[in-house]
Coordinates of C-alpha atoms in Angstrom, one line a residue:
M6 CA 2.1 -19.7 12.6
S7 CA -1.4 -20.1 11.5
G8 CA -3.3 -17.7 9.3
F9 CA -5.5 -17.2 12.3
R10 CA -2.6 -16.4 14.7
T11 CA -1.0 -14.3 11.9
K12 CA -3.9 -12.2 11.7
R13 CA -4.2 -11.7 15.2
L14 CA -0.8 -10.6 15.5
I15 CA -1.1 -8.1 12.6
V16 CA -4.3 -6.8 14.1
F17 CA -2.4 -6.3 17.5
L18 CA 0.6 -4.3 15.9
L19 CA -2.1 -2.1 14.1
K20 CA -3.8 -1.3 17.4
L21 CA -0.5 0.1 18.8
K22 CA -1.5 3.3 17.5
T23 CA -0.3 5.6 20.1
K24 CA 3.2 6.6 20.1
S25 CA 3.7 5.9 23.9
M26 CA 3.2 2.1 23.0
R27 CA 4.9 1.9 19.3
L28 CA 7.9 4.2 20.2
P29 CA 9.5 1.5 22.8
L30 CA 8.5 -1.5 20.8
L31 CA 10.4 -0.4 17.8
L32 CA 13.3 1.1 19.9
I33 CA 13.8 -2.3 21.6
L34 CA 12.9 -4.8 19.2
L35 CA 14.8 -3.4 16.2
P36 CA 18.2 -3.0 18.1
L37 CA 17.4 -6.4 19.7
L38 CA 17.1 -8.3 16.4
A39 CA 20.2 -6.2 14.9
L40 CA 22.6 -7.1 17.9
T41 CA 21.3 -10.8 18.0
T42 CA 21.9 -11.3 14.2
D43 CA 25.1 -9.5 14.4
A44 CA 26.5 -11.5 17.5
Y45 CA 25.6 -14.7 15.7
I46 CA 27.4 -14.0 12.5
Y47 CA 30.5 -12.6 14.2
G48 CA 30.8 -15.6 16.4
R49 CA 30.5 -18.0 13.5
N50 CA 32.5 -16.1 10.8
L51 CA 34.4 -13.4 12.0
R52 CA 35.9 -13.9 15.6
N53 CA 39.1 -15.1 14.4
R54 CA 39.5 -12.1 11.8
S55 CA 41.7 -9.1 12.2
R56 CA 41.0 -6.5 14.6
W57 CA 40.2 -4.1 11.7
V58 CA 37.6 -6.6 10.4
K59 CA 35.9 -6.8 13.8
I60 CA 35.9 -2.8 14.2
L61 CA 34.5 -2.3 10.9
W62 CA 31.6 -5.0 11.5
W63 CA 30.5 -3.4 14.9
S64 CA 30.8 0.2 13.3
V65 CA 28.4 -0.4 10.6
T66 CA 26.0 -2.0 13.2
A67 CA 26.5 1.1 15.5
V68 CA 25.9 3.5 12.6
V69 CA 22.8 1.9 11.4
L70 CA 21.3 1.5 14.8
V71 CA 21.7 5.1 15.5
A72 CA 20.4 6.3 12.2
V73 CA 17.4 4.1 13.2
F74 CA 17.0 5.2 16.7
V75 CA 17.0 8.9 15.4
A76 CA 14.4 8.1 12.5
V77 CA 12.1 6.4 14.9
L78 CA 12.4 9.1 17.5
F79 CA 11.5 11.7 15.3
Q80 CA 8.8 9.9 13.5
F81 CA 6.9 8.9 16.5
K82 CA 8.0 11.5 19.1
F83 CA 8.0 14.6 17.1
R84 CA 5.9 13.5 14.0
G85 CA 6.1 16.0 11.0
T86 CA 9.4 17.2 12.2
I87 CA 11.8 15.3 9.8
D88 CA 11.2 14.8 6.1
I89 CA 9.3 11.5 5.6
N90 CA 11.6 10.4 2.8
V91 CA 14.7 10.6 5.1
A92 CA 13.1 8.5 7.5
M93 CA 11.7 5.8 4.9
W94 CA 15.4 5.7 3.5
I95 CA 16.8 5.3 6.9
F96 CA 14.5 2.5 7.3
Y97 CA 15.3 0.9 4.0
G98 CA 18.9 1.0 4.8
F99 CA 18.4 -0.9 8.0
F100 CA 16.4 -3.6 6.3
L101 CA 18.9 -3.7 3.1
V102 CA 21.6 -4.4 5.7
Y103 CA 19.7 -6.8 8.0
M104 CA 17.0 -8.7 6.0
P105 CA 20.0 -10.7 4.0
K106 CA 21.6 -11.2 7.4
W107 CA 18.4 -12.9 8.8
F108 CA 18.1 -14.9 5.8
Y109 CA 21.6 -16.1 6.1
S110 CA 21.4 -16.8 9.8
I111 CA 18.1 -18.8 9.4
C112 CA 19.7 -20.9 6.8
S113 CA 23.2 -21.4 8.4
L114 CA 21.3 -22.7 11.8
F115 CA 20.7 -25.8 9.8
D116 CA 24.5 -26.4 9.8
Y117 CA 24.1 -27.3 13.4
L118 CA 21.8 -30.2 12.9
P119 CA 24.4 -32.8 12.3
R120 CA 25.8 -31.9 15.8
L121 CA 22.6 -33.8 17.4
W122 CA 24.1 -37.0 16.1
H123 CA 27.8 -35.9 17.2
K124 CA 28.8 -35.1 13.7
R125 CA 30.8 -32.2 12.3
R126 CA 28.9 -28.9 11.8
G127 CA 27.7 -28.8 8.0
R128 CA 28.4 -26.2 5.5
W129 CA 25.4 -26.6 3.0
G130 CA 23.3 -23.8 5.3
H131 CA 26.1 -21.4 5.0
F132 CA 26.4 -21.3 1.1
V133 CA 22.5 -21.4 0.7
G134 CA 22.0 -18.6 3.3
L135 CA 24.9 -16.5 1.4
A136 CA 23.1 -17.2 -2.0
L137 CA 19.9 -16.5 -0.5
S138 CA 21.1 -13.2 1.1
F139 CA 22.4 -11.8 -2.2
Y140 CA 19.1 -12.7 -3.8
V141 CA 17.3 -10.7 -1.1
M142 CA 19.5 -7.9 -1.3
G143 CA 19.4 -7.6 -5.2
S144 CA 15.4 -8.0 -5.0
M145 CA 15.6 -5.0 -2.4
L146 CA 17.6 -3.0 -4.6
Y147 CA 15.4 -3.5 -7.8
G148 CA 12.5 -2.9 -5.8
A149 CA 13.6 0.4 -4.4
F150 CA 15.4 1.8 -7.6
Y151 CA 13.4 0.4 -10.5
A152 CA 10.2 -1.3 -9.8
R153 CA 8.7 1.6 -7.6
Q154 CA 9.0 4.0 -10.6
H155 CA 7.8 1.8 -13.3
P156 CA 4.1 0.8 -13.1
V157 CA 2.2 -2.0 -14.7
Y158 CA -1.0 -1.6 -16.6
N159 CA -3.7 -4.3 -15.9
Y160 CA -6.5 -4.6 -18.4
R161 CA -9.5 -6.2 -17.1
T162 CA -12.7 -7.1 -18.8
I163 CA -15.7 -7.4 -16.2
T164 CA -18.9 -8.9 -17.2
F165 CA -22.5 -8.1 -15.7
D166 CA -25.8 -9.2 -16.4
R167 CA -27.6 -5.9 -15.9
L168 CA -25.1 -3.4 -17.4
P169 CA -27.2 -1.0 -19.5
E170 CA -26.5 -1.6 -23.3
A171 CA -25.3 1.7 -23.7
F172 CA -22.4 1.2 -21.4
D173 CA -21.2 -2.2 -23.1
G174 CA -17.5 -1.5 -23.6
Y175 CA -17.2 1.4 -21.0
R176 CA -13.6 2.1 -19.9
I177 CA -12.4 3.1 -16.6
V178 CA -9.1 3.7 -15.5
Q179 CA -8.3 3.2 -11.8
F180 CA -5.3 4.3 -9.9
S181 CA -5.0 4.6 -6.1
D182 CA -2.6 5.4 -2.9
L183 CA -0.4 8.0 -4.5
H184 CA 1.1 8.8 -0.9
I185 CA 2.3 11.9 -2.9
E186 CA 4.9 13.0 -0.3
T187 CA 6.8 9.8 -0.5
L188 CA 7.0 10.0 -4.3
G189 CA 10.6 11.3 -3.7
S190 CA 12.8 10.7 -6.7
A191 CA 10.0 8.8 -8.2
G192 CA 8.0 12.1 -8.6
R193 CA 9.8 13.0 -11.6
Y194 CA 7.9 10.4 -13.5
L195 CA 4.6 11.7 -12.7
P196 CA 4.2 13.6 -15.9
R197 CA 4.8 10.3 -17.9
W198 CA 2.2 8.4 -15.7
V199 CA -0.4 11.3 -16.3
A200 CA 0.5 11.3 -20.1
D201 CA 0.1 7.6 -20.3
I202 CA -3.2 7.5 -18.6
D203 CA -4.6 10.4 -20.7
S204 CA -3.4 8.3 -23.8
L205 CA -5.6 5.4 -22.8
H206 CA -8.8 7.8 -23.7
P207 CA -10.9 6.4 -20.7
D208 CA -14.5 7.1 -20.4
L209 CA -13.9 7.5 -16.7
I210 CA -10.9 8.2 -14.4
V211 CA -11.2 7.2 -10.7
F212 CA -8.6 7.7 -7.7
T213 CA -9.6 5.4 -4.7
G214 CA -7.7 7.5 -2.0
D215 CA -4.7 8.1 -0.1
L216 CA -3.6 11.0 -2.5
V217 CA -1.3 12.4 0.3
N218 CA 0.8 10.8 2.9
R219 CA 0.5 12.8 6.1
Q220 CA -1.3 16.1 5.4
G221 CA -2.9 18.1 2.5
G222 CA -0.1 20.6 2.1
E223 CA 1.8 17.9 0.2
L224 CA -0.3 18.3 -2.9
P225 CA 0.1 21.8 -4.2
R226 CA 3.5 21.2 -6.1
Y227 CA 1.8 18.2 -7.8
M228 CA -1.4 19.9 -8.9
P229 CA -0.2 21.2 -12.2
E230 CA 0.4 17.7 -13.4
L231 CA -2.6 16.2 -11.9
S232 CA -4.8 18.7 -13.4
R233 CA -4.0 17.3 -16.6
L234 CA -5.7 14.1 -16.0
S235 CA -9.0 14.1 -18.3
A236 CA -11.6 11.6 -19.3
T237 CA -15.0 11.9 -21.2
D238 CA -17.0 11.7 -17.9
G239 CA -14.5 13.2 -15.7
V240 CA -12.0 12.4 -12.9
Y241 CA -13.6 11.2 -9.6
S242 CA -11.9 10.5 -6.2
V243 CA -12.7 9.5 -2.7
L244 CA -10.6 9.9 0.5
G245 CA -8.3 7.3 2.1
N246 CA -7.2 6.9 5.6
H247 CA -3.9 9.0 5.1
D248 CA -5.8 11.9 3.5
Y249 CA -7.3 13.0 7.1
G250 CA -4.2 14.0 8.5
D251 CA -4.4 11.6 11.6
Y252 CA -0.6 10.7 11.0
Y253 CA 0.7 14.1 11.3
H254 CA 1.6 16.4 14.5
W255 CA -1.0 19.1 14.7
S256 CA -1.3 22.2 16.8
S257 CA -4.7 21.7 17.2
P258 CA -7.8 19.7 15.9
A259 CA -8.9 22.8 14.1
E260 CA -5.7 23.0 12.0
Q261 CA -6.2 19.5 11.1
E262 CA -9.9 20.1 9.9
K263 CA -8.6 23.3 8.0
T264 CA -5.7 21.5 6.1
L265 CA -8.4 18.7 5.2
Q266 CA -10.9 20.9 3.7
Q267 CA -8.0 22.5 1.9
L268 CA -7.1 19.2 0.4
I269 CA -10.8 18.8 -0.6
A270 CA -10.8 22.3 -2.3
D271 CA -7.5 21.6 -3.9
E272 CA -8.7 18.2 -5.5
G273 CA -11.9 20.4 -6.9
R274 CA -9.3 23.1 -8.4
M275 CA -7.5 20.1 -10.4
G276 CA -10.8 19.4 -12.0
W277 CA -11.4 16.1 -9.7
H278 CA -14.9 15.4 -8.3
M279 CA -14.8 14.3 -4.9
L280 CA -17.5 11.8 -3.8
N281 CA -17.6 12.2 -0.1
N282 CA -20.5 10.0 1.1
R283 CA -22.6 11.1 -2.0
S284 CA -23.1 9.9 -5.8
V285 CA -23.6 11.0 -9.4
W286 CA -25.5 9.7 -12.4
L287 CA -23.2 8.9 -15.7
H288 CA -25.2 8.9 -18.8
R289 CA -24.9 7.4 -22.0
G290 CA -27.9 8.1 -24.3
N291 CA -31.2 7.0 -22.5
D292 CA -29.2 4.7 -20.1
S293 CA -27.6 5.7 -17.0
I294 CA -25.6 4.2 -14.2
A295 CA -24.8 5.5 -10.5
L296 CA -21.1 6.2 -9.6
I297 CA -21.0 6.2 -5.5
G298 CA -18.2 7.3 -3.4
V299 CA -17.8 7.0 0.5
E300 CA -15.1 8.3 2.8
N301 CA -12.7 6.1 4.2
W302 CA -14.4 3.0 6.1
G303 CA -12.0 0.7 7.7
M304 CA -11.8 -1.8 10.8
P305 CA -9.9 -0.3 13.8
P306 CA -7.6 1.3 14.1
F307 CA -8.8 2.9 10.8
P308 CA -11.7 5.2 11.0
Q309 CA -15.2 4.7 9.7
Y310 CA -16.2 7.9 8.1
G311 CA -18.0 6.1 5.2
R312 CA -21.7 6.4 5.2
L313 CA -23.0 4.1 2.4
A314 CA -26.8 4.7 2.9
E315 CA -26.1 8.5 3.0
A316 CA -24.1 8.2 -0.4
Y317 CA -26.9 6.4 -2.0
P318 CA -30.3 5.7 0.0
A319 CA -31.7 3.1 -2.5
L320 CA -28.9 0.5 -2.1
N321 CA -30.9 -2.4 -3.5
D322 CA -32.9 -0.7 -6.5
S323 CA -32.4 -1.9 -10.0
T324 CA -29.8 0.7 -11.2
F325 CA -26.2 -0.6 -12.2
K326 CA -24.1 0.8 -9.5
I327 CA -20.1 1.2 -9.2
L328 CA -18.9 2.2 -5.6
L329 CA -15.3 4.0 -4.8
S330 CA -14.3 2.8 -1.4
H331 CA -10.8 3.1 -0.2
N332 CA -10.4 -0.1 2.1
P333 CA -11.6 -3.3 0.6
L334 CA -12.9 -4.6 3.9
H335 CA -15.7 -2.5 3.5
W336 CA -16.8 -4.7 0.7
R337 CA -17.1 -7.7 2.7
H338 CA -18.6 -6.1 5.8
E339 CA -21.0 -3.7 4.6
V340 CA -21.5 -3.7 0.5
I341 CA -22.3 -7.3 0.2
P342 CA -24.9 -7.5 3.2
Q343 CA -26.3 -4.1 2.6
S344 CA -26.7 -3.6 -1.1
N345 CA -26.5 -5.1 -4.6
I346 CA -24.0 -2.8 -5.7
D347 CA -22.5 -4.4 -8.9
L348 CA -18.8 -3.2 -8.7
T349 CA -16.7 -2.0 -6.0
L350 CA -13.3 -0.4 -6.6
S351 CA -10.7 -0.1 -3.6
G352 CA -7.2 0.3 -2.9
H353 CA -5.3 0.7 0.3
T354 CA -3.3 -2.8 0.7
H355 CA -0.4 -2.0 -1.8
A356 CA -0.3 -5.8 -1.6
M357 CA 2.2 -4.8 1.4
Q358 CA 4.6 -3.6 -1.5
L359 CA 5.7 -7.2 -1.2
K360 CA 4.1 -10.1 -3.6
L361 CA 5.2 -13.4 -4.1
G362 CA 4.2 -15.4 -7.1
W363 CA 4.7 -18.5 -9.1
K364 CA 2.7 -20.0 -12.0
G365 CA -0.5 -18.5 -11.0
F366 CA -0.2 -18.6 -7.4
E367 CA 0.2 -15.4 -5.5
Y368 CA 0.9 -14.4 -2.0
S369 CA 1.3 -11.3 0.1
L370 CA 1.6 -10.5 3.7
A371 CA -1.3 -8.5 3.3
E372 CA -3.7 -11.6 3.0
P373 CA -3.7 -12.3 6.6
M374 CA -5.5 -9.2 7.3
Y375 CA -7.3 -8.5 3.9
P376 CA -8.8 -11.3 2.5
E377 CA -9.5 -9.4 -0.7
W378 CA -5.9 -7.7 -1.1
S379 CA -5.2 -7.6 -5.1
G380 CA -7.2 -7.9 -8.1
L381 CA -10.5 -9.3 -8.9
Y382 CA -12.7 -10.9 -6.7
T383 CA -16.7 -12.2 -6.9
A384 CA -18.8 -12.7 -4.0
P385 CA -20.5 -16.2 -3.8
D386 CA -23.7 -14.7 -5.0
G387 CA -22.1 -14.1 -8.2
R388 CA -23.5 -10.4 -8.4
H389 CA -21.1 -8.5 -6.3
K390 CA -17.6 -7.8 -7.5
L391 CA -14.6 -6.1 -6.3
Y392 CA -11.4 -4.9 -7.7
V393 CA -8.5 -4.0 -5.3
N394 CA -5.7 -1.8 -7.0
E395 CA -2.3 -2.3 -5.4
G396 CA -1.5 1.6 -5.6
M397 CA 1.1 3.9 -6.8
G398 CA 3.2 5.1 -3.9
C399 CA 4.9 3.7 -0.9
V400 CA 4.8 3.6 2.7
F401 CA 7.4 2.9 5.3
L402 CA 9.8 1.4 2.9
P403 CA 10.5 3.3 -0.6
M404 CA 10.3 -0.1 -2.6
R405 CA 8.0 -2.6 -4.2
I406 CA 9.1 -6.2 -4.8
G407 CA 6.5 -8.2 -6.9
A408 CA 4.0 -5.3 -6.5
R409 CA 5.0 -2.7 -8.8
P410 CA 2.7 0.6 -9.1
E411 CA -0.6 -0.4 -10.7
I412 CA -2.8 1.6 -13.2
T413 CA -6.0 -0.7 -13.9
V414 CA -7.9 -0.3 -17.2
I415 CA -11.3 -1.9 -16.6
T416 CA -13.8 -2.6 -19.6
L417 CA -17.1 -3.1 -18.7
K418 CA -19.1 -5.7 -20.7
K419 CA -22.8 -7.0 -20.7
E420 CA -23.3 -10.6 -20.5
P421 CA -24.7 -11.8 -23.9

């Protein structure tokens, strides 16, 4: 499938934003894929086995599908009535069972190619498929029970020609996308993460959105730990698409708005400064730079609450500017065409919590939808720069493969 077709497919799936469309799709596709896979493997390897082996095989299928049916139904028909972590682990269990089976099935199908030349069925696909399926299962277990709990610290030095002299060597710690409700057992590591960030003694700490997963009521139990974050110039944050509560079942729009305002107030009580379409000045001696923050700006189905010109009207003045904007697509669609903002910091993509890499080459399923999905990017003009943080939390599946939680330490340097 070409990159263009893949992008169109992802956009189509994202636009299935009503429960009336997503619910039938999941309830049809997941069982169909599972039953087709199990029927194939059964016919190839198990049809001549004992009755108890057959009963066990189909019993596992039934249990997994019933669990997924319940999780899908409650998440989309009765959103907010089931613990999100329960649903995530059910989906994880489904993919832990079936992802290895899918890889095995694809590989083993190649064993039937010799039949085209009237030869006996091969066996290489069977053995390659078995090895690959065990590798996939091991990667998923590692991603769920180790990788998502142990962040990586990425140190980046970024040079700018118009950085004020007093800010040469200025250190920024960026983290993003905590999705705090989904931390689950990983939440016990939060005190260590906070202590590690503080130990870096940064000049500035920024959080680039999605503090909560479904609604602001998730935050209070974690406020004591997050309140410990400190930096010379403070902690600043912006809202991400999940922070607005659009993925939760509300009794009324007024309740949703009240909870959003409570979230904003709670971040203030933690000592965080929210930049909701506004900006502040950071000073060093006689020099200063602008720190700008916008609310979430995304392509459909994600909302566009961000107002760049409202946050900082003089978008093309001579001031060195840093922008916090949750969705990296904002950089390509508005920041570059409308401003001379030097550095944009974003999150949102999670690198789809799945990143493949080999000798400098990296790929993620996020790439067809987000041309800038992880790391540092420079626009063709050489002036605009973007850093995309892969986030800390998880959505949908409680695992990270090749895309561990990220804490970024950025040092600003003035070009000689």
